[in-house]
Structures are given as structure tokens and as C-alpha cells.
Amino acid sequence: MSKFLGTGVALVTPFNADLSLDHEALANIVNYNIDNGVEYLVICGTTGESVTLTKQEKKEVIATIVKANSGRVPMVLGIGGNNTAAVIEEIQATDLSKIDAILSVSPYYNKPTQEGIYQHFKAIAEASPIDVILYNVPGRTSKNIEPKTTLRLANDFKNVVAVKEAGNNMAQYLELIKNKPEDFLVISGDDDLALGVVLAGGAGVISVIGQGFPKEFSEMIRLGLKGDAKAAYKLHFKLMDVIGYIFEENNPAGIKGVFEALKLCRDTVRLPLVPASNSLKAKIADFVKNF
């Protein structure tokens, strides 16, 4: 499972001014991240605005990233939803030959019980020909995957190899790390807590801010994995303000504001999202300029 240790980045999907896909910018962002040390790429997650991409656009995004990556780092593909049968159908219809794992978000809106969540992921694990990373983000789904459910899945299915935990709840992280099977990975989905999670025994992070500052963020996580808290926190404190900025209004408008300041892509997002406000963009641009 070492392929998912360290920093994975939840890639944005860049758009042109007319809202079409900007493949050149996407390839540039992939290269920028790999050249600066991230360990793996996450495609078509929440940060990639996957819910506003068509099926054809998702295929094109995957193809662009696969080509730009050229086998250099592992890749994880977001395939999830609140219709279990549709998720399984998408898994079966997708070419996963170049993908190392799927990242599957817990069902949103339906608000299933813990047993419903377990049965949903049981069906996905049994249908998936590759490894599965669970994704718990109760702030978006309105339903927490409780540690007992995550651990039950981890123990019952060999291909359920990790959880991206994004409940912003340190106590829940610690419970998972304390009780998990030895080879099961607890991956932080909270940029602000990632270093603390790693120092406690977590495997790393799937990060939003990491793609904007890949050199510093991935080095921070590597230092954390080595137990060098003092050096790691130096980097954390350098990045702390911008981590707050990018989530101040909505994600991914904030991180696209970072990329606009870095001149890597436009800050264009698709409705119902809107770009960051001028005041927030000014704060982000000032941070990038002085970093």
C-alpha cells in the first residue's frame, strides 16, 4: 500500500472562459505537481467538479491526465454517488487499466443508516476489479461514516484498502488509527489537520492546497511520516493562512484562485459554483506573491 503513502492531490478541472475543458492547463498542473514531489494524483473528485462534468468530459479528463502522467505516479479515480446501482454500472463501464484505485464518496442526500452505508460499499467492493478508498466527508453528505462502519469494511474486504477521512474530527481520526487493521490506511482529507493525522500514525493526505504548493506541502507530509514534527510544522505554519483562504467561500473556487495567481489556469468554475470574490482573490494573490 506504499503507493498511497504521502501526498495525493485532488486535481481541479480547469475550464476555458467559455466553460469548455482546458486540457493544456490540466496537463501543466499535472506536470507541476509531479515535478514538485507529490506521490499520487486523484482524478474527478469533488475538487475536480465531477458532478458538473458529462460522461464524455470525464473520459477526456482521464485521458489527458493519463497522458500527462505517463506512468510516473499512481492515479486514483473518483467514482461514487448516492445510487449504488449507478456507481457499480460506472465502475463496470470505465477503463480502469491505468487506475490504481477508486475513491468512492459516501452516499449523499439519501442519509442512509450505518448498515445502509456498509451495504453500499460492500456492493462496490464486490464489483470493483481494483482497490477501493472509502471517502467520508459528512460536511457534504450530511451523514458520517462512523469508525465502526469503516473498520467493519476494512476487515471484511481485502480491496477496501484505505479511507479518506474528511470529517475534521481529530478524535475520529485517532479512533480509526488506533483500531484499524495493520495494512489499512487512514488518509487525511482535511488539509488543516493533515500533519497532526500523519504524526499520529496516518498514511498521508489527499489534499486540495497541496496541488497549489506541491513542493512545500508534500515535503511537510514526508517530514511528518518520518516523525520530524518540528521541521514539518515550520512548513505547516507557512501554509496555514492560505489553507484557510481556499475554503473560505467554496471549493474549488479558492484553489482555482491560487492557480490563477500562479498563472497555471483560469479561476473559472461551473454553476452553481461561482469564482472567489474579489476580496478573497486579492488575499490569495497577495499570499502567492509573498510566499
PDB file of C-alpha atoms in Angstrom, residues 184-290:
ATOM      1  CA  PHE A 184      -5.335  -0.316   6.210  1.00  0.00           C
ATOM      2  CA  LEU A 185      -4.528   3.341   5.522  1.00  0.00           C
ATOM      3  CA  VAL A 186      -6.108   6.338   7.226  1.00  0.00           C
ATOM      4  CA  ILE A 187      -5.665   9.250   4.825  1.00  0.00           C
ATOM      5  CA  SER A 188      -6.463  12.808   5.847  1.00  0.00           C
ATOM      6  CA  GLY A 189      -8.958  14.709   3.731  1.00  0.00           C
ATOM      7  CA  ASP A 190      -8.552  17.820   5.890  1.00  0.00           C
ATOM      8  CA  ASP A 191      -5.620  19.996   4.854  1.00  0.00           C
ATOM      9  CA  ASP A 192      -5.572  21.819   8.189  1.00  0.00           C
ATOM     10  CA  LEU A 193      -5.349  18.560  10.201  1.00  0.00           C
ATOM     11  CA  ALA A 194      -3.187  16.530   7.797  1.00  0.00           C
ATOM     12  CA  LEU A 195       0.124  16.937   9.617  1.00  0.00           C
ATOM     13  CA  GLY A 196      -1.356  16.063  13.007  1.00  0.00           C
ATOM     14  CA  VAL A 197      -3.020  12.986  11.491  1.00  0.00           C
ATOM     15  CA  VAL A 198       0.262  11.830   9.947  1.00  0.00           C
ATOM     16  CA  LEU A 199       2.171  12.350  13.185  1.00  0.00           C
ATOM     17  CA  ALA A 200      -0.466  10.226  14.956  1.00  0.00           C
ATOM     18  CA  GLY A 201       0.036   7.342  12.515  1.00  0.00           C
ATOM     19  CA  GLY A 202      -1.965   8.337   9.435  1.00  0.00           C
ATOM     20  CA  ALA A 203      -0.706   7.463   5.960  1.00  0.00           C
ATOM     21  CA  GLY A 204      -0.768  10.932   4.439  1.00  0.00           C
ATOM     22  CA  VAL A 205      -3.307  13.170   2.761  1.00  0.00           C
ATOM     23  CA  ILE A 206      -5.464  13.680  -0.290  1.00  0.00           C
ATOM     24  CA  SER A 207      -5.053  17.422  -0.457  1.00  0.00           C
ATOM     25  CA  VAL A 208      -6.586  20.441  -2.151  1.00  0.00           C
ATOM     26  CA  ILE A 209      -3.953  23.037  -1.217  1.00  0.00           C
ATOM     27  CA  GLY A 210      -1.169  20.553  -1.946  1.00  0.00           C
ATOM     28  CA  GLN A 211      -1.631  20.985  -5.690  1.00  0.00           C
ATOM     29  CA  GLY A 212      -1.038  24.742  -5.388  1.00  0.00           C
ATOM     30  CA  PHE A 213       2.106  24.375  -3.260  1.00  0.00           C
ATOM     31  CA  PRO A 214       3.172  20.804  -4.026  1.00  0.00           C
ATOM     32  CA  LYS A 215       6.858  21.141  -3.140  1.00  0.00           C
ATOM     33  CA  GLU A 216       6.289  22.508   0.353  1.00  0.00           C
ATOM     34  CA  PHE A 217       3.146  20.547   1.197  1.00  0.00           C
ATOM     35  CA  SER A 218       4.452  17.151   0.110  1.00  0.00           C
ATOM     36  CA  GLU A 219       7.727  17.784   1.942  1.00  0.00           C
ATOM     37  CA  MET A 220       5.749  18.672   5.078  1.00  0.00           C
ATOM     38  CA  ILE A 221       3.916  15.342   4.886  1.00  0.00           C
ATOM     39  CA  ARG A 222       7.146  13.396   4.253  1.00  0.00           C
ATOM     40  CA  LEU A 223       8.715  15.037   7.312  1.00  0.00           C
ATOM     41  CA  GLY A 224       5.605  14.101   9.298  1.00  0.00           C
ATOM     42  CA  LEU A 225       5.844  10.483   8.174  1.00  0.00           C
ATOM     43  CA  LYS A 226       9.455  10.483   9.420  1.00  0.00           C
ATOM     44  CA  GLY A 227       8.318  11.903  12.764  1.00  0.00           C
ATOM     45  CA  ASP A 228      10.186  15.192  12.321  1.00  0.00           C
ATOM     46  CA  ALA A 229       7.425  17.335  13.817  1.00  0.00           C
ATOM     47  CA  LYS A 230       9.500  20.472  14.334  1.00  0.00           C
ATOM     48  CA  ALA A 231      10.592  20.792  10.694  1.00  0.00           C
ATOM     49  CA  ALA A 232       7.168  19.734   9.429  1.00  0.00           C
ATOM     50  CA  TYR A 233       5.324  22.337  11.490  1.00  0.00           C
ATOM     51  CA  LYS A 234       7.596  25.064  10.106  1.00  0.00           C
ATOM     52  CA  LEU A 235       6.136  24.329   6.687  1.00  0.00           C
ATOM     53  CA  HIS A 236       2.607  23.948   8.092  1.00  0.00           C
ATOM     54  CA  PHE A 237       2.752  27.421   9.628  1.00  0.00           C
ATOM     55  CA  LYS A 238       3.956  28.883   6.312  1.00  0.00           C
ATOM     56  CA  LEU A 239       0.894  27.441   4.551  1.00  0.00           C
ATOM     57  CA  MET A 240      -1.673  27.833   7.322  1.00  0.00           C
ATOM     58  CA  ASP A 241      -3.205  31.130   6.159  1.00  0.00           C
ATOM     59  CA  VAL A 242      -3.746  30.034   2.556  1.00  0.00           C
ATOM     60  CA  ILE A 243      -5.331  26.752   3.687  1.00  0.00           C
ATOM     61  CA  GLY A 244      -7.962  28.882   5.411  1.00  0.00           C
ATOM     62  CA  TYR A 245      -8.358  31.168   2.408  1.00  0.00           C
ATOM     63  CA  ILE A 246      -9.104  28.448  -0.138  1.00  0.00           C
ATOM     64  CA  PHE A 247     -12.026  27.069   1.878  1.00  0.00           C
ATOM     65  CA  GLU A 248     -13.397  30.464   2.923  1.00  0.00           C
ATOM     66  CA  GLU A 249     -16.107  30.598   0.231  1.00  0.00           C
ATOM     67  CA  ASN A 250     -16.262  27.352  -1.740  1.00  0.00           C
ATOM     68  CA  ASN A 251     -14.037  24.633  -3.074  1.00  0.00           C
ATOM     69  CA  PRO A 252     -12.625  24.636  -5.767  1.00  0.00           C
ATOM     70  CA  ALA A 253     -13.071  28.384  -6.345  1.00  0.00           C
ATOM     71  CA  GLY A 254     -10.380  29.061  -3.741  1.00  0.00           C
ATOM     72  CA  ILE A 255      -7.732  26.736  -5.136  1.00  0.00           C
ATOM     73  CA  LYS A 256      -8.504  27.957  -8.662  1.00  0.00           C
ATOM     74  CA  GLY A 257      -7.809  31.442  -7.326  1.00  0.00           C
ATOM     75  CA  VAL A 258      -4.380  30.150  -6.300  1.00  0.00           C
ATOM     76  CA  PHE A 259      -3.810  28.716  -9.773  1.00  0.00           C
ATOM     77  CA  GLU A 260      -4.877  31.986 -11.379  1.00  0.00           C
ATOM     78  CA  ALA A 261      -2.317  33.811  -9.227  1.00  0.00           C
ATOM     79  CA  LEU A 262       0.286  31.218 -10.253  1.00  0.00           C
ATOM     80  CA  LYS A 263      -0.779  31.687 -13.909  1.00  0.00           C
ATOM     81  CA  LEU A 264      -1.481  27.961 -14.293  1.00  0.00           C
ATOM     82  CA  CYS A 265      -5.205  28.179 -15.096  1.00  0.00           C
ATOM     83  CA  ARG A 266      -8.212  30.495 -15.040  1.00  0.00           C
ATOM     84  CA  ASP A 267     -10.360  30.700 -11.940  1.00  0.00           C
ATOM     85  CA  THR A 268     -13.444  29.666 -13.964  1.00  0.00           C
ATOM     86  CA  VAL A 269     -15.901  27.301 -12.257  1.00  0.00           C
ATOM     87  CA  ARG A 270     -19.243  25.911 -13.379  1.00  0.00           C
ATOM     88  CA  LEU A 271     -22.567  26.848 -11.838  1.00  0.00           C
ATOM     89  CA  PRO A 272     -23.860  26.522  -9.207  1.00  0.00           C
ATOM     90  CA  LEU A 273     -20.340  27.455  -8.074  1.00  0.00           C
ATOM     91  CA  VAL A 274     -19.050  30.963  -8.739  1.00  0.00           C
ATOM     92  CA  PRO A 275     -15.472  32.278  -8.689  1.00  0.00           C
ATOM     93  CA  ALA A 276     -13.987  33.586  -5.466  1.00  0.00           C
ATOM     94  CA  SER A 277     -14.931  37.148  -4.563  1.00  0.00           C
ATOM     95  CA  ASN A 278     -12.558  39.952  -5.496  1.00  0.00           C
ATOM     96  CA  SER A 279     -11.601  40.468  -1.855  1.00  0.00           C
ATOM     97  CA  LEU A 280     -10.722  36.798  -1.395  1.00  0.00           C
ATOM     98  CA  LYS A 281      -8.813  36.673  -4.692  1.00  0.00           C
ATOM     99  CA  ALA A 282      -6.803  39.706  -3.548  1.00  0.00           C
ATOM    100  CA  LYS A 283      -5.846  37.912  -0.306  1.00  0.00           C
ATOM    101  CA  ILE A 284      -4.869  34.785  -2.224  1.00  0.00           C
ATOM    102  CA  ALA A 285      -2.860  36.719  -4.813  1.00  0.00           C
ATOM    103  CA  ASP A 286      -1.052  38.623  -2.056  1.00  0.00           C
ATOM    104  CA  PHE A 287      -0.187  35.350  -0.295  1.00  0.00           C
ATOM    105  CA  VAL A 288       1.132  33.790  -3.523  1.00  0.00           C
ATOM    106  CA  LYS A 289       3.185  36.893  -4.333  1.00  0.00           C
ATOM    107  CA  ASN A 290       4.847  36.920  -0.916  1.00  0.00           C
TER     108      ASN A 290
END
